[in-house]
JSON list of C-alpha atoms and ligand atoms in Angstrom, two decimals:
[
{"chain": "G", "resi": 18, "resn": "MET", "atom": "CA", "xyz": [48.34, 125.03, 67.22]},
{"chain": "G", "resi": 19, "resn": "SER", "atom": "CA", "xyz": [50.06, 123.22, 64.48]},
{"chain": "G", "resi": 20, "resn": "ALA", "atom": "CA", "xyz": [52.82, 124.45, 62.22]},
{"chain": "G", "resi": 21, "resn": "GLN", "atom": "CA", "xyz": [51.87, 126.82, 59.42]},
{"chain": "G", "resi": 22, "resn": "ASP", "atom": "CA", "xyz": [53.60, 126.35, 56.09]},
{"chain": "G", "resi": 23, "resn": "ASP", "atom": "CA", "xyz": [53.55, 130.04, 55.34]},
{"chain": "G", "resi": 24, "resn": "CYS", "atom": "CA", "xyz": [55.04, 131.07, 58.75]},
{"chain": "G", "resi": 25, "resn": "ILE", "atom": "CA", "xyz": [58.73, 131.89, 58.61]},
{"chain": "G", "resi": 26, "resn": "PHE", "atom": "CA", "xyz": [59.36, 131.00, 62.25]},
{"chain": "G", "resi": 27, "resn": "CYS", "atom": "CA", "xyz": [57.45, 127.70, 62.06]},
{"chain": "G", "resi": 28, "resn": "ARG", "atom": "CA", "xyz": [59.82, 126.83, 59.00]},
{"chain": "G", "resi": 29, "resn": "ILE", "atom": "CA", "xyz": [62.95, 127.95, 60.95]},
{"chain": "G", "resi": 30, "resn": "ALA", "atom": "CA", "xyz": [61.84, 126.05, 64.11]},
{"chain": "G", "resi": 31, "resn": "ALA", "atom": "CA", "xyz": [61.17, 122.95, 61.97]},
{"chain": "G", "resi": 32, "resn": "GLY", "atom": "CA", "xyz": [64.64, 123.15, 60.47]},
{"chain": "G", "resi": 33, "resn": "GLU", "atom": "CA", "xyz": [63.26, 123.72, 56.96]},
{"chain": "G", "resi": 34, "resn": "ILE", "atom": "CA", "xyz": [65.11, 127.02, 56.83]},
{"chain": "G", "resi": 35, "resn": "PRO", "atom": "CA", "xyz": [68.69, 126.71, 58.07]},
{"chain": "G", "resi": 36, "resn": "SER", "atom": "CA", "xyz": [69.50, 128.80, 61.18]},
{"chain": "G", "resi": 37, "resn": "ASP", "atom": "CA", "xyz": [72.22, 128.62, 63.82]},
{"chain": "G", "resi": 38, "resn": "PHE", "atom": "CA", "xyz": [70.30, 127.55, 66.81]},
{"chain": "G", "resi": 39, "resn": "LEU", "atom": "CA", "xyz": [71.82, 128.90, 70.18]},
{"chain": "G", "resi": 40, "resn": "TYR", "atom": "CA", "xyz": [69.43, 126.60, 71.95]},
{"chain": "G", "resi": 41, "resn": "GLU", "atom": "CA", "xyz": [66.85, 124.14, 71.30]},
{"chain": "G", "resi": 42, "resn": "ASP", "atom": "CA", "xyz": [64.61, 121.72, 73.44]},
{"chain": "G", "resi": 43, "resn": "ASP", "atom": "CA", "xyz": [61.33, 120.07, 72.87]},
{"chain": "G", "resi": 44, "resn": "LEU", "atom": "CA", "xyz": [59.24, 123.22, 73.02]},
{"chain": "G", "resi": 45, "resn": "VAL", "atom": "CA", "xyz": [61.51, 126.08, 71.90]},
{"chain": "G", "resi": 46, "resn": "VAL", "atom": "CA", "xyz": [64.37, 127.22, 69.77]},
{"chain": "G", "resi": 47, "resn": "ALA", "atom": "CA", "xyz": [66.61, 130.40, 69.87]},
{"chain": "G", "resi": 48, "resn": "PHE", "atom": "CA", "xyz": [68.36, 131.77, 66.81]},
{"chain": "G", "resi": 49, "resn": "PRO", "atom": "CA", "xyz": [69.90, 135.04, 65.85]},
{"chain": "G", "resi": 50, "resn": "ASP", "atom": "CA", "xyz": [67.75, 137.91, 64.59]},
{"chain": "G", "resi": 51, "resn": "ILE", "atom": "CA", "xyz": [68.46, 138.48, 60.88]},
{"chain": "G", "resi": 52, "resn": "SER", "atom": "CA", "xyz": [68.62, 142.27, 61.36]},
{"chain": "G", "resi": 53, "resn": "PRO", "atom": "CA", "xyz": [70.36, 142.62, 64.59]},
{"chain": "G", "resi": 54, "resn": "LEU", "atom": "CA", "xyz": [69.82, 145.78, 66.60]},
{"chain": "G", "resi": 55, "resn": "ALA", "atom": "CA", "xyz": [72.38, 145.15, 69.26]},
{"chain": "G", "resi": 56, "resn": "PRO", "atom": "CA", "xyz": [75.59, 143.19, 69.45]},
{"chain": "G", "resi": 57, "resn": "VAL", "atom": "CA", "xyz": [73.38, 140.30, 70.88]},
{"chain": "G", "resi": 58, "resn": "HIS", "atom": "CA", "xyz": [70.07, 139.97, 69.31]},
{"chain": "G", "resi": 59, "resn": "VAL", "atom": "CA", "xyz": [68.48, 136.67, 69.54]},
{"chain": "G", "resi": 60, "resn": "LEU", "atom": "CA", "xyz": [64.92, 135.43, 69.12]},
{"chain": "G", "resi": 61, "resn": "VAL", "atom": "CA", "xyz": [63.40, 132.82, 71.39]},
{"chain": "G", "resi": 62, "resn": "VAL", "atom": "CA", "xyz": [60.58, 131.09, 69.73]},
{"chain": "G", "resi": 63, "resn": "PRO", "atom": "CA", "xyz": [58.15, 128.25, 70.52]},
{"chain": "G", "resi": 64, "resn": "LYS", "atom": "CA", "xyz": [58.20, 125.42, 68.10]},
{"chain": "G", "resi": 65, "resn": "GLU", "atom": "CA", "xyz": [54.36, 125.40, 68.02]},
{"chain": "G", "resi": 66, "resn": "HIS", "atom": "CA", "xyz": [52.70, 128.27, 66.21]},
{"chain": "G", "resi": 67, "resn": "TYR", "atom": "CA", "xyz": [51.06, 130.84, 68.56]},
{"chain": "G", "resi": 68, "resn": "GLU", "atom": "CA", "xyz": [50.23, 134.23, 67.16]},
{"chain": "G", "resi": 69, "resn": "ASN", "atom": "CA", "xyz": [51.53, 136.06, 70.06]},
{"chain": "G", "resi": 70, "resn": "ILE", "atom": "CA", "xyz": [51.43, 136.05, 73.91]},
{"chain": "G", "resi": 71, "resn": "MET", "atom": "CA", "xyz": [47.61, 136.43, 73.79]},
{"chain": "G", "resi": 72, "resn": "ASP", "atom": "CA", "xyz": [47.12, 133.22, 72.02]},
{"chain": "G", "resi": 73, "resn": "ASP", "atom": "CA", "xyz": [46.45, 130.79, 74.92]},
{"chain": "G", "resi": 74, "resn": "VAL", "atom": "CA", "xyz": [50.14, 129.72, 75.14]},
{"chain": "G", "resi": 75, "resn": "PRO", "atom": "CA", "xyz": [50.48, 126.83, 77.59]},
{"chain": "G", "resi": 76, "resn": "ALA", "atom": "CA", "xyz": [52.13, 127.43, 80.91]},
{"chain": "G", "resi": 77, "resn": "GLU", "atom": "CA", "xyz": [54.87, 124.83, 80.04]},
{"chain": "G", "resi": 78, "resn": "THR", "atom": "CA", "xyz": [55.68, 126.70, 76.79]},
{"chain": "G", "resi": 79, "resn": "LEU", "atom": "CA", "xyz": [55.94, 129.95, 78.69]},
{"chain": "G", "resi": 80, "resn": "SER", "atom": "CA", "xyz": [58.17, 128.34, 81.25]},
{"chain": "G", "resi": 81, "resn": "ALA", "atom": "CA", "xyz": [60.44, 126.87, 78.37]},
{"chain": "G", "resi": 82, "resn": "LEU", "atom": "CA", "xyz": [60.71, 130.37, 76.81]},
{"chain": "G", "resi": 83, "resn": "ALA", "atom": "CA", "xyz": [61.82, 131.85, 80.22]},
{"chain": "G", "resi": 84, "resn": "HIS", "atom": "CA", "xyz": [64.31, 129.01, 80.73]},
{"chain": "G", "resi": 85, "resn": "ALA", "atom": "CA", "xyz": [65.68, 129.40, 77.15]},
{"chain": "G", "resi": 86, "resn": "ILE", "atom": "CA", "xyz": [66.16, 133.16, 77.68]},
{"chain": "G", "resi": 87, "resn": "GLY", "atom": "CA", "xyz": [68.42, 132.42, 80.64]},
{"chain": "G", "resi": 88, "resn": "ILE", "atom": "CA", "xyz": [70.42, 129.87, 78.63]},
{"chain": "G", "resi": 89, "resn": "VAL", "atom": "CA", "xyz": [70.80, 132.29, 75.72]},
{"chain": "G", "resi": 90, "resn": "ALA", "atom": "CA", "xyz": [71.98, 135.09, 78.04]},
{"chain": "G", "resi": 91, "resn": "GLU", "atom": "CA", "xyz": [74.55, 132.79, 79.58]},
{"chain": "G", "resi": 92, "resn": "LYS", "atom": "CA", "xyz": [75.83, 131.50, 76.26]},
{"chain": "G", "resi": 93, "resn": "THR", "atom": "CA", "xyz": [76.16, 134.98, 74.67]},
{"chain": "G", "resi": 94, "resn": "GLY", "atom": "CA", "xyz": [77.76, 136.41, 77.79]},
{"chain": "G", "resi": 95, "resn": "ILE", "atom": "CA", "xyz": [75.18, 139.01, 78.61]},
{"chain": "G", "resi": 96, "resn": "ASP", "atom": "CA", "xyz": [73.88, 137.34, 81.86]},
{"chain": "G", "resi": 97, "resn": "LYS", "atom": "CA", "xyz": [75.95, 139.57, 84.03]},
{"chain": "G", "resi": 98, "resn": "THR", "atom": "CA", "xyz": [75.95, 142.76, 82.04]},
{"chain": "G", "resi": 99, "resn": "GLY", "atom": "CA", "xyz": [72.19, 142.69, 81.56]},
{"chain": "G", "resi": 100, "resn": "PHE", "atom": "CA", "xyz": [69.85, 142.59, 78.61]},
{"chain": "G", "resi": 101, "resn": "ARG", "atom": "CA", "xyz": [66.27, 143.43, 77.54]},
{"chain": "G", "resi": 102, "resn": "CYS", "atom": "CA", "xyz": [63.46, 141.03, 76.58]},
{"chain": "G", "resi": 103, "resn": "ILE", "atom": "CA", "xyz": [60.62, 142.26, 74.27]},
{"chain": "G", "resi": 104, "resn": "ALA", "atom": "CA", "xyz": [57.59, 140.50, 72.92]},
{"chain": "G", "resi": 105, "resn": "ASN", "atom": "CA", "xyz": [56.10, 142.89, 70.26]},
{"chain": "G", "resi": 106, "resn": "THR", "atom": "CA", "xyz": [52.35, 142.04, 70.34]},
{"chain": "G", "resi": 107, "resn": "GLY", "atom": "CA", "xyz": [49.79, 143.02, 67.75]},
{"chain": "G", "resi": 108, "resn": "ASP", "atom": "CA", "xyz": [49.48, 146.19, 65.49]},
{"chain": "G", "resi": 109, "resn": "ASP", "atom": "CA", "xyz": [50.24, 148.75, 68.07]},
{"chain": "G", "resi": 110, "resn": "GLY", "atom": "CA", "xyz": [53.00, 146.59, 69.44]},
{"chain": "G", "resi": 111, "resn": "GLY", "atom": "CA", "xyz": [54.62, 146.63, 66.03]},
{"chain": "G", "resi": 112, "resn": "GLN", "atom": "CA", "xyz": [54.61, 142.90, 65.56]},
{"chain": "G", "resi": 113, "resn": "THR", "atom": "CA", "xyz": [55.62, 142.00, 62.11]},
{"chain": "G", "resi": 114, "resn": "VAL", "atom": "CA", "xyz": [56.11, 138.26, 62.34]},
{"chain": "G", "resi": 115, "resn": "HIS", "atom": "CA", "xyz": [52.88, 136.78, 63.61]},
{"chain": "G", "resi": 116, "resn": "HIS", "atom": "CA", "xyz": [54.54, 133.82, 65.49]},
{"chain": "G", "resi": 117, "resn": "LEU", "atom": "CA", "xyz": [55.24, 134.49, 69.18]},
{"chain": "G", "resi": 118, "resn": "HIS", "atom": "CA", "xyz": [58.89, 135.41, 69.74]},
{"chain": "G", "resi": 119, "resn": "ILE", "atom": "CA", "xyz": [60.89, 137.07, 72.52]},
{"chain": "G", "resi": 120, "resn": "HIS", "atom": "CA", "xyz": [63.56, 139.44, 71.44]},
{"chain": "G", "resi": 121, "resn": "VAL", "atom": "CA", "xyz": [66.71, 139.17, 73.62]},
{"chain": "G", "resi": 122, "resn": "LEU", "atom": "CA", "xyz": [68.95, 142.21, 73.20]},
{"chain": "G", "resi": 123, "resn": "GLY", "atom": "CA", "xyz": [72.20, 143.05, 74.83]},
{"chain": "G", "resi": 124, "resn": "GLY", "atom": "CA", "xyz": [75.94, 143.52, 74.56]},
{"chain": "G", "resi": 125, "resn": "ARG", "atom": "CA", "xyz": [75.73, 147.26, 74.93]},
{"chain": "G", "resi": 126, "resn": "PRO", "atom": "CA", "xyz": [73.88, 149.76, 76.98]},
{"chain": "G", "resi": 127, "resn": "LEU", "atom": "CA", "xyz": [70.32, 150.01, 75.64]},
{"chain": "G", "resi": 128, "resn": "ASP", "atom": "CA", "xyz": [68.45, 153.22, 75.63]},
{"chain": "G", "resi": 129, "resn": "PRO", "atom": "CA", "xyz": [65.82, 153.06, 78.49]},
{"chain": "G", "resi": 130, "resn": "ASN", "atom": "CA", "xyz": [63.57, 155.34, 76.54]},
{"chain": "G", "resi": 131, "resn": "ALA", "atom": "CA", "xyz": [63.73, 153.65, 73.14]},
{"chain": "G", "resi": 132, "resn": "GLY", "atom": "CA", "xyz": [61.77, 150.67, 72.11]},
{"chain": "G", "resi": 133, "resn": "GLU", "atom": "CA", "xyz": [64.79, 148.72, 70.95]},
{"chain": "G", "resi": 134, "resn": "GLY", "atom": "CA", "xyz": [63.57, 145.31, 69.75]},
{"chain": "G", "resi": 135, "resn": "LYS", "atom": "CA", "xyz": [62.04, 146.90, 66.77]},
{"chain": "B", "resi": 25, "resn": "AMP", "atom": "P1", "xyz": [58.70, 141.77, 65.35]},
{"chain": "B", "resi": 25, "resn": "AMP", "atom": "O1", "xyz": [58.63, 142.99, 64.78]},
{"chain": "B", "resi": 25, "resn": "AMP", "atom": "O2", "xyz": [58.79, 141.86, 66.87]},
{"chain": "B", "resi": 25, "resn": "AMP", "atom": "O3", "xyz": [57.62, 140.87, 64.80]},
{"chain": "B", "resi": 25, "resn": "AMP", "atom": "O4", "xyz": [60.06, 141.11, 65.00]},
{"chain": "B", "resi": 25, "resn": "AMP", "atom": "C1", "xyz": [60.41, 140.23, 63.93]},
{"chain": "B", "resi": 25, "resn": "AMP", "atom": "C2", "xyz": [61.75, 140.05, 63.90]},
{"chain": "B", "resi": 25, "resn": "AMP", "atom": "O5", "xyz": [62.09, 138.94, 63.05]},
{"chain": "B", "resi": 25, "resn": "AMP", "atom": "C3", "xyz": [62.60, 141.25, 63.26]},
{"chain": "B", "resi": 25, "resn": "AMP", "atom": "O6", "xyz": [63.56, 141.71, 64.19]},
{"chain": "B", "resi": 25, "resn": "AMP", "atom": "C4", "xyz": [63.28, 140.54, 62.04]},
{"chain": "B", "resi": 25, "resn": "AMP", "atom": "O7", "xyz": [64.55, 141.16, 61.85]},
{"chain": "B", "resi": 25, "resn": "AMP", "atom": "C5", "xyz": [63.28, 139.06, 62.44]},
{"chain": "B", "resi": 25, "resn": "AMP", "atom": "N1", "xyz": [63.29, 138.19, 61.28]},
{"chain": "B", "resi": 25, "resn": "AMP", "atom": "C6", "xyz": [62.48, 138.15, 60.27]},
{"chain": "B", "resi": 25, "resn": "AMP", "atom": "N2", "xyz": [62.84, 137.17, 59.45]},
{"chain": "B", "resi": 25, "resn": "AMP", "atom": "C7", "xyz": [63.78, 136.45, 59.99]},
{"chain": "B", "resi": 25, "resn": "AMP", "atom": "C8", "xyz": [64.52, 135.28, 59.64]},
{"chain": "B", "resi": 25, "resn": "AMP", "atom": "N3", "xyz": [64.36, 134.62, 58.52]},
{"chain": "B", "resi": 25, "resn": "AMP", "atom": "N4", "xyz": [65.54, 134.90, 60.50]},
{"chain": "B", "resi": 25, "resn": "AMP", "atom": "C9", "xyz": [65.72, 135.60, 61.71]},
{"chain": "B", "resi": 25, "resn": "AMP", "atom": "N5", "xyz": [65.09, 136.70, 62.07]},
{"chain": "B", "resi": 25, "resn": "AMP", "atom": "C10", "xyz": [64.03, 137.17, 61.26]},
{"chain": "B", "resi": 26, "resn": "ZN", "atom": "ZN1", "xyz": [54.60, 129.93, 63.07]}
]
């Protein structure tokens, strides 16, 4: 899918809205969540617009997302202490930005019973 002018994450990924990328490659970018819920709260986002994980995301993009999560964890120093990845999907999932993104949260013990990432 092509970039959508009215999509905030398309615009961030395209560099139209300034953000501090922690990681970037041909397929994905990673940048800090604007309202962090943990000491580390990074969003890993495909550059192409996909609504969410149900949107026929190519395998190479899924692979790039997984690769980027590992890099982000190492760069932010949570690779050894642990972290949580969340992809809120659709209405019941509480998705508010309708461009696929993976929350990467860490830097403190996360409540195993809480849906942190929202
Ligand atoms: P979700 O509820 O899973 O769709 O999460 C959307 C996330 O995007 C929230 O955690 C927001 O804080 C975050 N967010 C919204 N706008 C921006 C922005 N301009 N830059 C960074 N993060 C954003
Ligand atoms: Zn988008």
